[in-house]
Amino acid sequence: MPILQRQFEDFHTKILFDVDSSQELRDRRDTLLNNLSDKISDDAPAYDKFTQGSYALYTGIIPLGGNPDFDIGIHFDCSTQDFADPLILKQYVADALKHEGRDIRIRKPCVTVTYKRNGQAIHHVDLAIYVTDLWGQTKIAWGRDSDTLANRTWETSKPKELIGTITNRFSGDQRNQFRRCIRALKRWRDYKIGHGNLPSIGLTVAAFNTFSHCTNIADGKPMDILALRGIANGILGLWNGIRISVNLPVDPYNDLFQGMSDIQMNDFKDRLTSLRDALNDAYDHADTHEACKNLQQHFGVDFPLPPKTETTKKVPGGVAPSGRSA
């Protein structure tokens, strides 16, 4: 049976994307934040800024087709009572960031700034707008400029608590393996799922709930193929009838898959089952080349394919799932 750890780690290196790996994205981010500070309306309250999303969790990947994103939280020092219409603060942000070469769009959850080259989007930055209500609860500005006032609302959201909950569950080698598995799942989603209703945060939390650290019992080295197989098995075990529910681990504890139709849910289950079976087959296969060739059908050509002449390495002494750690 091939170990395939080198291939999984090479795959991870090839698909990972974070702000530290892109000078251009860092420059765009810094310029945007400087523009926001310099040009925002004098009527806008003071604010704090923080990184959120996959870059805060260190689970970002290079998306198929390009256009990677970066998520920033803008927390204004005011309450929901001060701005009953959340669009006002979103408009302050959008107006401050207007500049040639940027496409600014107010979307329901955020203000999106898209950069294009030769008419094609090359990356974008999402800025989510937050305030605190009178009871100390963090609220996100929800609604776009085309929505009626009744549909522009302040919704409960705790991005910093979510980041802390996920990043603090694991540490050291366990955390590293968890992040590699998340990135692999995201690339599988991009490659095999043909719609955008399977959210990255849903996959991340589902994996967070089912991950166990897997190592080679002989030498203690990681076995990502088994950790990923365990996640797939764990998620498949959560199905209840035709649907799966995975709730956010912090307030408002909403079902992260509620936006998927029954047809999309069934497709998700079928494709995840195929991934689980492919991981089983690859682990049991006698030939490294053929095992990797099969996995390419699920992860794409970025998953490395070694030469047919490469000697297959055996797994000595079995493996050990070490479980979760706080």
CSV table of N, CA and C in Angstrom, one decimal, residues 13 28 35 38 40 48 76 83 92 94 99 115 134 143 150 165 176 182 196 206 216 235 273 302 310:
chain,number,residue,atom,x,y,z
A,13,THR,N,1.3,22.1,-1.1
A,13,THR,CA,2.2,23.2,-1.4
A,13,THR,C,1.8,23.9,-2.7
A,28,ARG,N,-2.2,45.3,-2.5
A,28,ARG,CA,-3.6,45.7,-2.7
A,28,ARG,C,-4.3,45.9,-1.3
A,35,ASN,N,-6.5,53.8,1.8
A,35,ASN,CA,-7.5,54.6,1.2
A,35,ASN,C,-8.7,54.7,2.1
A,38,ASP,N,-7.9,57.2,4.8
A,38,ASP,CA,-7.7,58.6,4.3
A,38,ASP,C,-9.0,59.2,3.7
A,40,ILE,N,-12.4,58.0,4.0
A,40,ILE,CA,-13.8,57.7,4.5
A,40,ILE,C,-14.4,59.0,5.0
A,48,ASP,N,-12.1,49.6,13.8
A,48,ASP,CA,-11.0,48.7,13.9
A,48,ASP,C,-11.1,47.7,12.7
A,76,PHE,N,-17.0,49.0,13.2
A,76,PHE,CA,-17.2,50.4,13.6
A,76,PHE,C,-17.5,50.6,15.0
A,83,PHE,N,-27.1,53.5,13.6
A,83,PHE,CA,-27.3,53.4,12.1
A,83,PHE,C,-28.3,52.3,11.9
A,92,TYR,N,-20.4,54.2,3.1
A,92,TYR,CA,-19.2,54.9,3.5
A,92,TYR,C,-17.9,54.2,3.0
A,94,ALA,N,-17.7,51.8,0.6
A,94,ALA,CA,-17.6,51.7,-0.8
A,94,ALA,C,-17.2,53.0,-1.4
A,99,HIS,N,-12.0,53.9,-7.1
A,99,HIS,CA,-10.7,54.3,-7.7
A,99,HIS,C,-10.7,53.6,-9.1
A,115,TYR,N,-10.4,43.5,-8.6
A,115,TYR,CA,-9.3,44.0,-9.5
A,115,TYR,C,-9.3,43.1,-10.8
A,134,LEU,N,-26.6,47.2,21.6
A,134,LEU,CA,-26.6,47.7,23.0
A,134,LEU,C,-26.4,46.7,24.1
A,143,GLY,N,-27.3,43.2,3.6
A,143,GLY,CA,-28.1,43.8,2.6
A,143,GLY,C,-27.3,44.6,1.5
A,150,ALA,N,-36.5,47.3,4.5
A,150,ALA,CA,-36.9,46.2,5.4
A,150,ALA,C,-36.0,45.0,5.2
A,165,THR,N,-12.3,29.7,17.9
A,165,THR,CA,-12.8,28.3,18.1
A,165,THR,C,-12.1,27.3,17.2
A,176,ASN,N,-1.4,21.3,11.6
A,176,ASN,CA,-0.9,21.3,10.2
A,176,ASN,C,-1.6,20.3,9.3
A,182,ILE,N,-8.2,20.4,5.0
A,182,ILE,CA,-9.2,21.4,4.6
A,182,ILE,C,-8.8,21.9,3.2
A,196,GLY,N,-22.0,26.8,-6.5
A,196,GLY,CA,-21.3,27.6,-5.5
A,196,GLY,C,-22.1,27.5,-4.1
A,206,ALA,N,-17.5,21.1,9.0
A,206,ALA,CA,-17.8,19.7,9.0
A,206,ALA,C,-16.5,18.9,9.3
A,216,ASN,N,1.7,7.4,11.1
A,216,ASN,CA,2.2,6.1,11.0
A,216,ASN,C,2.7,5.6,12.4
A,235,ILE,N,-18.2,12.9,7.8
A,235,ILE,CA,-19.2,13.7,7.2
A,235,ILE,C,-20.4,12.9,6.6
A,273,THR,N,-18.9,10.4,-1.4
A,273,THR,CA,-18.8,8.9,-1.3
A,273,THR,C,-17.7,8.4,-2.3
A,302,ASP,N,-3.2,19.0,-10.4
A,302,ASP,CA,-2.3,19.5,-9.4
A,302,ASP,C,-1.9,18.4,-8.4
A,310,GLU,N,8.6,4.5,-10.2
A,310,GLU,CA,8.9,4.8,-8.8
A,310,GLU,C,8.5,3.6,-7.9
